[in-house]
CSV table of C-alpha atoms in Angstrom, one decimal:
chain,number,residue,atom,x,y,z
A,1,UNK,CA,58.1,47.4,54.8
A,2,UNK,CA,58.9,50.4,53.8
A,3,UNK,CA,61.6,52.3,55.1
A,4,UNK,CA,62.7,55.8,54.7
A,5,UNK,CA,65.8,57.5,56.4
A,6,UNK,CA,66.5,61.1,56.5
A,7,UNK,CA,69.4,63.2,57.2
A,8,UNK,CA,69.6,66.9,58.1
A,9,UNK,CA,72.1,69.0,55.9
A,10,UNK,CA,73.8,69.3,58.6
A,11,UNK,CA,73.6,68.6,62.8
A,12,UNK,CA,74.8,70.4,65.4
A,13,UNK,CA,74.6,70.5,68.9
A,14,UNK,CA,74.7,73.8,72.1
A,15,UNK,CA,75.2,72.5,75.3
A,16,UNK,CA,74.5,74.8,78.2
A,17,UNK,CA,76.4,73.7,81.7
A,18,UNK,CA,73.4,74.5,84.1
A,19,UNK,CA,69.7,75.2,83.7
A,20,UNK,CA,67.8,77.4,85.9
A,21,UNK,CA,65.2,75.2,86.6
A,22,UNK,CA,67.5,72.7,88.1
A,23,UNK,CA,66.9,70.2,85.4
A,24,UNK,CA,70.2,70.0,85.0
A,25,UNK,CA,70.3,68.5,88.5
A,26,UNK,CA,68.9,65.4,87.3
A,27,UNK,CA,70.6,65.6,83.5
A,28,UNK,CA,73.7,66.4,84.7
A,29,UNK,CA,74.7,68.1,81.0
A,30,UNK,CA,71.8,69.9,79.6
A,31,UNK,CA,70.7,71.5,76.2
A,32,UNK,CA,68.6,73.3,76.0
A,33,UNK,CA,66.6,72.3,73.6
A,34,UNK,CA,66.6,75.7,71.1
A,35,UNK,CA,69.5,73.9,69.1
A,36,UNK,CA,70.3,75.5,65.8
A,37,UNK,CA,72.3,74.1,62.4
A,38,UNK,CA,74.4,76.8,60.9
A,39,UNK,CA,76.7,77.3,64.0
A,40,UNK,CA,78.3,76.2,66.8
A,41,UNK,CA,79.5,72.8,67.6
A,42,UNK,CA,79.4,69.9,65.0
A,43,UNK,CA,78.7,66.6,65.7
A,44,UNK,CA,81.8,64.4,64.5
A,45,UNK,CA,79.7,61.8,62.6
A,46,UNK,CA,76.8,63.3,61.2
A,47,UNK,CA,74.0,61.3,62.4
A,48,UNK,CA,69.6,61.1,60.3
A,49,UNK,CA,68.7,63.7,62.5
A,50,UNK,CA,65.0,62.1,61.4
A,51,UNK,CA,64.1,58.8,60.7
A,52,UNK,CA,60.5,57.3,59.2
A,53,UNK,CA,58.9,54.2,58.7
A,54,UNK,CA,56.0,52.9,57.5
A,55,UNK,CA,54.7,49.8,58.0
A,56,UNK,CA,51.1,47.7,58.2
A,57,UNK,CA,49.7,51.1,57.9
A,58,UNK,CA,51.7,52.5,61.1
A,59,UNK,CA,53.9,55.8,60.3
A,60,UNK,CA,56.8,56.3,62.5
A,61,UNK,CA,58.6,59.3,63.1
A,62,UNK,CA,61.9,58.8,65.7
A,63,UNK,CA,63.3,62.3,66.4
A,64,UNK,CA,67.0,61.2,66.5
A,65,UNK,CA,69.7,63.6,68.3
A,66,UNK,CA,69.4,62.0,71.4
A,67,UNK,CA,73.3,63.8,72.5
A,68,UNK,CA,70.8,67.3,71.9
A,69,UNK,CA,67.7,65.3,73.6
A,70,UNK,CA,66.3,65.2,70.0
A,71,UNK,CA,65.7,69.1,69.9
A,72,UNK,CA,64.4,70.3,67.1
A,73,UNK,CA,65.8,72.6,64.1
A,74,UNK,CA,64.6,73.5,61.0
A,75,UNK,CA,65.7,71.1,58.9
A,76,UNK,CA,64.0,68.8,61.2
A,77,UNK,CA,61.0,71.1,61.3
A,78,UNK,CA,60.4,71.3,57.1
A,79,UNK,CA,60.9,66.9,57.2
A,80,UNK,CA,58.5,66.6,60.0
A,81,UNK,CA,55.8,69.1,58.2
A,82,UNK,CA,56.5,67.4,54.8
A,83,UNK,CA,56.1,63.8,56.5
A,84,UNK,CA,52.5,64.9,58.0
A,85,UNK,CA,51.6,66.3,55.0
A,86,UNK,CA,52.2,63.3,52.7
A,87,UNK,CA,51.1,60.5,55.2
A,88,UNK,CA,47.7,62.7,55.4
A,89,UNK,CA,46.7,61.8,52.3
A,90,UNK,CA,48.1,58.7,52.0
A,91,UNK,CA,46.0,55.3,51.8
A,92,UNK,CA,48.9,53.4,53.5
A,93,UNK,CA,49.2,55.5,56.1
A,94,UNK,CA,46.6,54.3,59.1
A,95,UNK,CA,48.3,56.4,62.5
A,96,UNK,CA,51.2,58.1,63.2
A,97,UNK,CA,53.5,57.7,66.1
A,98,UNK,CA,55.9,59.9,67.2
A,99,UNK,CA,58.7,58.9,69.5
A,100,UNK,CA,62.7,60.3,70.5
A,101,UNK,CA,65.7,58.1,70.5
A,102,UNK,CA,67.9,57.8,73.2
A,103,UNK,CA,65.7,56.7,76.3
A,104,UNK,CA,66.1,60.3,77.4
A,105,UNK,CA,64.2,63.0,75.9
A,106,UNK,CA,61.2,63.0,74.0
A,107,UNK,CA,62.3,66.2,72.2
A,108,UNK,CA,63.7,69.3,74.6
A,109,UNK,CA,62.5,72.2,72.1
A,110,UNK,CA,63.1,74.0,69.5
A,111,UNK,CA,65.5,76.6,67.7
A,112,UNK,CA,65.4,80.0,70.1
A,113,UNK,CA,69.7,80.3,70.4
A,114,UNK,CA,70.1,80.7,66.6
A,115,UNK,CA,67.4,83.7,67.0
A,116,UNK,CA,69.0,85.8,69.6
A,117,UNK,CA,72.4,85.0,67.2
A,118,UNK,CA,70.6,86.4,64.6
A,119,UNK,CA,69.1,89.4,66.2
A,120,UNK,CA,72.6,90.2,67.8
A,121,UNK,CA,74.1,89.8,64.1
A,122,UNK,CA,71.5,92.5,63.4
A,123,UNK,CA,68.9,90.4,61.2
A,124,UNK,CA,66.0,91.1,62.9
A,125,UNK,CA,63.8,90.5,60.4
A,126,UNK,CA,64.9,87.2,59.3
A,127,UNK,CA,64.9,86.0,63.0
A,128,UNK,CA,61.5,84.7,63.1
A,129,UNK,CA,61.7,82.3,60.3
A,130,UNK,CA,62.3,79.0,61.9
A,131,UNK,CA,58.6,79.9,64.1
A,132,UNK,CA,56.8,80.3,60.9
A,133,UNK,CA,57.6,76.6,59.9
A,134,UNK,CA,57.3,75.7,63.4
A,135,UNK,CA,54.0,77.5,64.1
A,136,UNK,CA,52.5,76.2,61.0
A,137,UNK,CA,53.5,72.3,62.1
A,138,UNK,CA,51.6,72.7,64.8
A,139,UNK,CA,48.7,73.5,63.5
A,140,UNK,CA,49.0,70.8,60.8
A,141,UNK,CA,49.3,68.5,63.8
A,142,UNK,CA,46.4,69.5,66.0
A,143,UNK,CA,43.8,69.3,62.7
A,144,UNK,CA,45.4,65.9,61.9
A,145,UNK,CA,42.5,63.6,60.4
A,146,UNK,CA,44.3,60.4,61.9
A,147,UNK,CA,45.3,59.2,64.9
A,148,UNK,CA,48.6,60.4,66.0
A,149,UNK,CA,50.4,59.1,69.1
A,150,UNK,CA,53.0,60.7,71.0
A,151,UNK,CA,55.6,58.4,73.3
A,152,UNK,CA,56.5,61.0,75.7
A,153,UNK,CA,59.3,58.6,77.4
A,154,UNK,CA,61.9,61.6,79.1
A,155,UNK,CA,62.1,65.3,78.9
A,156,UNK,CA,59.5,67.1,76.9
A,157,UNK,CA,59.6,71.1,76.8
A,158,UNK,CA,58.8,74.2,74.9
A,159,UNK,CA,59.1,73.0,70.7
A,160,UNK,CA,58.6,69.2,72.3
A,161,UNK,CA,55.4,70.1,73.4
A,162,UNK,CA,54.0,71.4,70.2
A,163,UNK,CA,54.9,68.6,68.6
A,164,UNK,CA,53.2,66.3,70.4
A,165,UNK,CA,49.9,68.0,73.1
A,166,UNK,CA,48.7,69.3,70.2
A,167,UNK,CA,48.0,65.5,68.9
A,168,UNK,CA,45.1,63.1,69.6
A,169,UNK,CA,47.1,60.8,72.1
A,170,UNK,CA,50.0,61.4,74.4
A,171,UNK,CA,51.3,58.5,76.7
A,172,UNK,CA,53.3,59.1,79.7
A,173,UNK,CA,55.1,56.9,81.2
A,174,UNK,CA,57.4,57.6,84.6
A,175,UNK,CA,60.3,58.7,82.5
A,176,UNK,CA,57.9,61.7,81.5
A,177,UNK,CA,59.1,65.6,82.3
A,178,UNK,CA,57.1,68.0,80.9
A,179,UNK,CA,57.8,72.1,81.7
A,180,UNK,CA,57.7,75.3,79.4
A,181,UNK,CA,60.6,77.4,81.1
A,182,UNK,CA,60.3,80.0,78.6
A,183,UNK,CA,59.8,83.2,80.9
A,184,UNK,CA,63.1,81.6,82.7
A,185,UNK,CA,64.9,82.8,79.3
A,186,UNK,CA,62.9,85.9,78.5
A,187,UNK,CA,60.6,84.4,76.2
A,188,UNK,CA,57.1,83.5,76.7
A,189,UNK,CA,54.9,79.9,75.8
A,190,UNK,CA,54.8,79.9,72.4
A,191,UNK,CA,53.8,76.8,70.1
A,192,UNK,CA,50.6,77.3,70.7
A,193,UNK,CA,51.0,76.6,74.4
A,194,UNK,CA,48.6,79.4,75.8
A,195,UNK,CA,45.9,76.9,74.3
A,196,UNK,CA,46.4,74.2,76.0
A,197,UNK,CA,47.9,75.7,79.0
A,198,UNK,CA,44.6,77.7,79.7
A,199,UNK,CA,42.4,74.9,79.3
A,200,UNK,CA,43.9,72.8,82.2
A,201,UNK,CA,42.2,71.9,85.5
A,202,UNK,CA,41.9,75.2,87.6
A,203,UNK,CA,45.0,77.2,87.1
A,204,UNK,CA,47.1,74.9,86.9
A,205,UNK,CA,48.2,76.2,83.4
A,206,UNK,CA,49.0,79.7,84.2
A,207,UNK,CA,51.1,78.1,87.2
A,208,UNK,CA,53.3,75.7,85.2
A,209,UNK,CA,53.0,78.9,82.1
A,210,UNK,CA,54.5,82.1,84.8
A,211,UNK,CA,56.7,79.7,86.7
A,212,UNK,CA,58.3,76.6,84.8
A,213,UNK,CA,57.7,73.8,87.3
A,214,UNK,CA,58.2,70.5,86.0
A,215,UNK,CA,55.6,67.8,85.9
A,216,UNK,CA,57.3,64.3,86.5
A,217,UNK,CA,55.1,60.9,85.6
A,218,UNK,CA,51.5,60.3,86.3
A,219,UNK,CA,51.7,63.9,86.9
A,220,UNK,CA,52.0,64.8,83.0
A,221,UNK,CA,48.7,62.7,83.0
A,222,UNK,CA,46.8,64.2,86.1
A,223,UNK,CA,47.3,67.5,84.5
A,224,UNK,CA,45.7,66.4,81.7
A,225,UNK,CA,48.7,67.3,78.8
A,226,UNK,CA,48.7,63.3,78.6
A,227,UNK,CA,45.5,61.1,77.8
A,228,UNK,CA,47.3,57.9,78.9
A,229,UNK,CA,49.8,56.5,80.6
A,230,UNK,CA,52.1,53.3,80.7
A,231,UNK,CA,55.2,52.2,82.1
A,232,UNK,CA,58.1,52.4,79.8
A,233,UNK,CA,59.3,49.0,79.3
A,234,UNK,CA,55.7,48.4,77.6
A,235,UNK,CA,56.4,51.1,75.0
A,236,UNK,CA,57.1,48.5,72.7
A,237,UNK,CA,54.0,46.2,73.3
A,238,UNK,CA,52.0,49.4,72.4
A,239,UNK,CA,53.8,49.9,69.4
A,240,UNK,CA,53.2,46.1,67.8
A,241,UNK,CA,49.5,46.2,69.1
A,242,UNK,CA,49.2,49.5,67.2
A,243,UNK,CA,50.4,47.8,63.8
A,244,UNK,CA,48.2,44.6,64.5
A,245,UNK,CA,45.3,46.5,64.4
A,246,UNK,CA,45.5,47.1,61.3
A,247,UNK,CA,43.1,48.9,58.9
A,248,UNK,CA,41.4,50.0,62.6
A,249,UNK,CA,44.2,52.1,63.4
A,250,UNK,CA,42.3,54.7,61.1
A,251,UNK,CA,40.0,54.9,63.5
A,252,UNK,CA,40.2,57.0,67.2
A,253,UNK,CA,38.3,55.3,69.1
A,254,UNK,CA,40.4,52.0,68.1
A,255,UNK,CA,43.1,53.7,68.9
A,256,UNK,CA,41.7,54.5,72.7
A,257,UNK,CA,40.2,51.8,73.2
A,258,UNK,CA,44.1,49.7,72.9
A,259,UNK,CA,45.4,52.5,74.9
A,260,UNK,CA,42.8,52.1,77.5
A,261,UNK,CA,43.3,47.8,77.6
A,262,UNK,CA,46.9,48.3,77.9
A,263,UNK,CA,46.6,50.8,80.8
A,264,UNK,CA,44.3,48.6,82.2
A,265,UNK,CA,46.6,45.6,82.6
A,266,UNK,CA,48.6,47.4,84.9
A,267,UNK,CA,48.8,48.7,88.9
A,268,UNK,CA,48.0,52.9,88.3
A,269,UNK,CA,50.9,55.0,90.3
A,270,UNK,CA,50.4,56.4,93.4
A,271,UNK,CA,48.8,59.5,93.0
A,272,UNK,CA,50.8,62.8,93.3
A,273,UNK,CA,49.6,66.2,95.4
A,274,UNK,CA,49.5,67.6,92.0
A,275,UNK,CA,45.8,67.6,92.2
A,276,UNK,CA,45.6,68.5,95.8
A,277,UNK,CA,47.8,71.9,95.1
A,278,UNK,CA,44.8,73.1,92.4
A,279,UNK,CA,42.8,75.1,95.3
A,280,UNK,CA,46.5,76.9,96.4
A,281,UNK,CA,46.6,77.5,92.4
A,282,UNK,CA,43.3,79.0,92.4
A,283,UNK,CA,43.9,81.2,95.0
A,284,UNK,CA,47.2,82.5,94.1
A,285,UNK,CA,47.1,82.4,90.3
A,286,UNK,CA,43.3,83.2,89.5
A,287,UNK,CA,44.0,86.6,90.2
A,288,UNK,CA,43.9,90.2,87.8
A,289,UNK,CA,47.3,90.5,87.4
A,290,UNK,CA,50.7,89.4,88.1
A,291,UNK,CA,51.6,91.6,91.0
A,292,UNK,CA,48.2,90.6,92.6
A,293,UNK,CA,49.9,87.0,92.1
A,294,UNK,CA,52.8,87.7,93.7
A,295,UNK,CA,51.1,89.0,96.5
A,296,UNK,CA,48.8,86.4,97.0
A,297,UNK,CA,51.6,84.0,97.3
A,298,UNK,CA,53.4,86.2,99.9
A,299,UNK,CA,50.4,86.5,101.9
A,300,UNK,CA,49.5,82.7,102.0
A,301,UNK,CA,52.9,82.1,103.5
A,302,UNK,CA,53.2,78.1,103.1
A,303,UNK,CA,56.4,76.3,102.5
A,304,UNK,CA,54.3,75.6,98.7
A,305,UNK,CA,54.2,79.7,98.0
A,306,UNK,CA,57.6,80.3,99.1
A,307,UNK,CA,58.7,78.2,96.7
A,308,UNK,CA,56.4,79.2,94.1
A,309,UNK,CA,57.6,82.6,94.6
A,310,UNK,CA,61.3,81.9,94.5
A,311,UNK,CA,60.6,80.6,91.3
A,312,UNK,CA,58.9,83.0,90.1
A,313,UNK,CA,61.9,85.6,90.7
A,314,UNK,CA,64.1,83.8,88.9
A,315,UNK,CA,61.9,84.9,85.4
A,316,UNK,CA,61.8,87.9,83.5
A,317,UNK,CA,59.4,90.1,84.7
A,318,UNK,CA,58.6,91.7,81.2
A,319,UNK,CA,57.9,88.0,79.8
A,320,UNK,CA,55.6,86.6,83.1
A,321,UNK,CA,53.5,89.7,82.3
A,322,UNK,CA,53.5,89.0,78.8
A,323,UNK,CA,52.3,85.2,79.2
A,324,UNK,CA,49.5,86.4,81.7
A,325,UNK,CA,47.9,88.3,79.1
A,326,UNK,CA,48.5,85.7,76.4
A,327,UNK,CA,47.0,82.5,78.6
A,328,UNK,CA,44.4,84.6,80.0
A,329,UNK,CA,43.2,85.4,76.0
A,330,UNK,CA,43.9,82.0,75.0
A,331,UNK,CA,41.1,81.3,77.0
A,332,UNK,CA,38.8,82.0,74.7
A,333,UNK,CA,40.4,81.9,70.9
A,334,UNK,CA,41.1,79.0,68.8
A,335,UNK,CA,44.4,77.3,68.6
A,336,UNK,CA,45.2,78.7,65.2
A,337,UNK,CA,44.6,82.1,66.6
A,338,UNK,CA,47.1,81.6,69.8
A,339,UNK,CA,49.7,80.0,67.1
A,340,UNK,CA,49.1,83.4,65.3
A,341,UNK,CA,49.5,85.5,68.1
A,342,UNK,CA,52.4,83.8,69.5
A,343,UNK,CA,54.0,84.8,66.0
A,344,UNK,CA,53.3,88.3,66.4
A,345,UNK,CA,54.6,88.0,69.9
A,346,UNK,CA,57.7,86.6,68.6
A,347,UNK,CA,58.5,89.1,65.7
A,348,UNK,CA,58.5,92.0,68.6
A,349,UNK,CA,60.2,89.9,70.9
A,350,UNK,CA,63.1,89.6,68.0
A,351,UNK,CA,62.3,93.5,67.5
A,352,UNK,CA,62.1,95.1,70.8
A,353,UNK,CA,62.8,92.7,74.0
A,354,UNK,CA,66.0,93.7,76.2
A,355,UNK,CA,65.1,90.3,78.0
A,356,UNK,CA,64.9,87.9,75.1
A,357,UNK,CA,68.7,88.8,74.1
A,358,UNK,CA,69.7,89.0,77.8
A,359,UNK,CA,67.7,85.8,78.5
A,360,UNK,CA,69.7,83.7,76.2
A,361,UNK,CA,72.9,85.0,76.7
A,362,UNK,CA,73.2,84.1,80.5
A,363,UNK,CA,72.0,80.5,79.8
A,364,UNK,CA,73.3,79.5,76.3
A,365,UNK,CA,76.2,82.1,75.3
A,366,UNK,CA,77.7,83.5,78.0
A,367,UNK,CA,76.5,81.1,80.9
A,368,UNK,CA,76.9,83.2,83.7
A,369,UNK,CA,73.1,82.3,85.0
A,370,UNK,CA,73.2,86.0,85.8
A,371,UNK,CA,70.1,87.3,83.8
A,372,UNK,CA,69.7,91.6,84.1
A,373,UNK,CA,66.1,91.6,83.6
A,374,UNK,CA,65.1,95.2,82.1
A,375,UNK,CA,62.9,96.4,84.0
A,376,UNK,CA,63.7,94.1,87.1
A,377,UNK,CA,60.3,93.5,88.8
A,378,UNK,CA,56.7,93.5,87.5
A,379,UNK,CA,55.5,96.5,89.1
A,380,UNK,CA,57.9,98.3,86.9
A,381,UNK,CA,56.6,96.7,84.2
A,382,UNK,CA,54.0,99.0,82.0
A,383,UNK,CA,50.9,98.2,80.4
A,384,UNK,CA,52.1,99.9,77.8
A,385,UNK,CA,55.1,98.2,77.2
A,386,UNK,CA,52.9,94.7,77.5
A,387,UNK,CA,50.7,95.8,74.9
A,388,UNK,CA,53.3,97.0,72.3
A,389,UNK,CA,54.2,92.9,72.0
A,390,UNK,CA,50.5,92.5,70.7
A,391,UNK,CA,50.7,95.0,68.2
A,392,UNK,CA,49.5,93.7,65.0
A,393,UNK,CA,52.3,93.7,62.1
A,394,UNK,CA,51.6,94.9,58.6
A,395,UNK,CA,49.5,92.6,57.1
A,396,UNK,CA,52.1,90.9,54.7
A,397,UNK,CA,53.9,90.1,58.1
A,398,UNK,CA,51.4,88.0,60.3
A,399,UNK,CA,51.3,84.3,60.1
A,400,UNK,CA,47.7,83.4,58.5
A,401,UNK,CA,46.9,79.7,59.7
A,402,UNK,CA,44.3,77.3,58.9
A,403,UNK,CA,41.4,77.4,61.5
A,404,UNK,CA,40.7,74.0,63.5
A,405,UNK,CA,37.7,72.1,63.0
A,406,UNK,CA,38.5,68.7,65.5
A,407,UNK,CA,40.8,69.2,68.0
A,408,UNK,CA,42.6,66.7,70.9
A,409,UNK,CA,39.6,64.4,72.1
A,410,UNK,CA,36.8,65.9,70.1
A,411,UNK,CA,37.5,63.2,67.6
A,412,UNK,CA,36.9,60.3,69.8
């Protein structure tokens, strides 16, 4: 076996009280998962903020800061990319499976509260570092020739996501929470989100993208963001049958056809309303523009829209605009051009957002959950002030990424 462990420079840890998507209900004490390494709290025993392991051709990645639900910051995003890279190549490496420590969180996100510290320090230009490693991890991931398995057991959001819907498998299991809560913070779904988000059944992705519902479960699965599903306890059954297959772990459709035994073997959950809400989505969200969404809900009047709009009031107005545009181009580019327009997004957003500053400060500095959106509805939102995020930069600015041949299941 052989075993490699690997410690951050250094690990740190923001907790935020509450979280406006009532997470925090069921947490109790959330981070968010935008955790960063150069300030803030430190951990009293510095913990391998990463740990590998290969073994009978099976890579294994454990994201371990289970106390910050294994959120991700740079350090962690420069080992993970150099891991990928290596095993990629490598003739002992058969699969790759990615999991979080802790029985919690799969990984919470990424590095957005060192950013706005950055920006309000007045280093606007060095503010979108960490999302060029990040961006470009994605992408590594999404191309990966091998199979690479994804254990979401707990909380999976925003960074989380990237690193593991853009892979070949995902398993749920009914510890699974999957949201991207970004407009909630004056941001919008970056890590290549728009992608996958727009490719879901009906409009189901602009719904989960404009309003950061959760998924719980089989849900994760009926949406289509997981290709399997287990119970949790079996976890580790999956993970020994993965390293007995051996040499065909090289292989996808190996890989699917254990993942499709083992799901086999037991009872499928009850099925959710998930599903049964797509023709509400439809209606509401398959519309022109955002205030024809908001008026759609308003109009249909159900106990479902009500909710769905109160939601939706709680975001910034400047990013649910933002992320309409972005999921509704998404629809038809590849993922390496979303990654690349979520950069440019980003490099404005550190530039000229009121409402990425603001965002962050009412959740993770200040924590008065008492957001001043600028402006405060979408109606006073222009299209010219949407646009100006999609500006191109100067040339030596934008994020140039690899183009994807196979993605997801086109390798099966």
């Amino acid at each position: 076996m052989q075993q490699r462990l690997i410690t951050p420079k250094t690990a740190l840890v923001y907790r935020c009280n509450r979280f406006p998507w009532n997470v925090s209900r069921a947490l109790g004490r959330y981070v968010f998962g935008r955790a960063d390494h150069r300030d803030a709290t430190v951990m009293t025993q510095a913990e391998p903020a990463v740990l590998s392991d290969v073994s009978n051709g099976i890579a294994t990645v454990t994201l371990n800061r289970p106390k910050a639900l294994n959120s991700l910051n740079q350090d962690m995003v420069d080992i993970l990319l150099g891991l990928y890279r290596n095993w990629q190549s490598s003739n002992d490496v058969h699969a790759v499976i990615v999991k979080g420590a802790g029985g919690k969180a799969f990984c919470a996100g990424g590095d957005v509260k060192a950013t706005v510290q950055q920006i309000m320090a007045g280093q606007r230009d060095e503010a979108p570092s960490f999302f060029t490693h990040e961006y470009t991890m994605n992408n590594v991931i999404a191309k990966y020739p091998k199979p690479y398995i994804s254990l979401l057991d707990g909380i999976v959001m925003g960074g989380g996501a990237g690193v593991s819907i853009h892979g070949s498998f995902r398993v749920a299991t009914e510890k699974s929470m999957f949201a991207m809560p970004e407009c909630g913070i004056g941001l919008f779904t970056d890590i290549g989100s728009a992608y996958f988000l727009s490719r879901l059944p009906g409009e189901l992705g602009m719904y989960l993208a404009l309003t950061g519902q959760r998924l719980k479960g089989i849900q994760v699965k009926e949406a289509t963001l997981a290709t399997h599903y287990l119970p949790s306890h079996r976890l580790p059954e999956l993970e020994q049958a993965l390293h007995d297959l051996g040499p065909q772990a090289a292989h996808h459709s190996s890989v699917h056809t254990l993942l499709c035994s083992l799901e086999e073997k037991d009872t499928a959950p009850q099925q959710s309303d998930l599903l049964l809400r797509l023709p509400e989505m439809s209606a509401c969200f398959n519309k022109d523009s955002v205030e024809d969404v908001y008026a759609a809900l308003q109009e249909l009047g159900t106990d479902w829209s009500q909710a769905t709009l109160k939601l939706l009031h709680g975001g910034s107005p400047t990013s649910q605009k933002i992320v309409f545009k972005h999921v509704k181009a998404a629809r038809n580019m590849s993922l390496a051009k979303v990654l690349e327009t979520d950069f440019r997004l980003l490099h404005h957003m550190c530039h000229i957002s009121h409402d990425f500053v603001e965002g962050i400060r009412a959740k993770l500095i200040e924590k008065d959950n008492n957001a001043r959106w600028k402006p405060a509805t979408v109606h006073e939102v222009s299209e010219s002030a949407v646009n100006a995020y999609f500006k191109p930069l100067h040339a030596s600015q934008e994020l140039h990424l690899e183009e994807t041949v196979q993605h997801l299941q086109s390798r099966l």
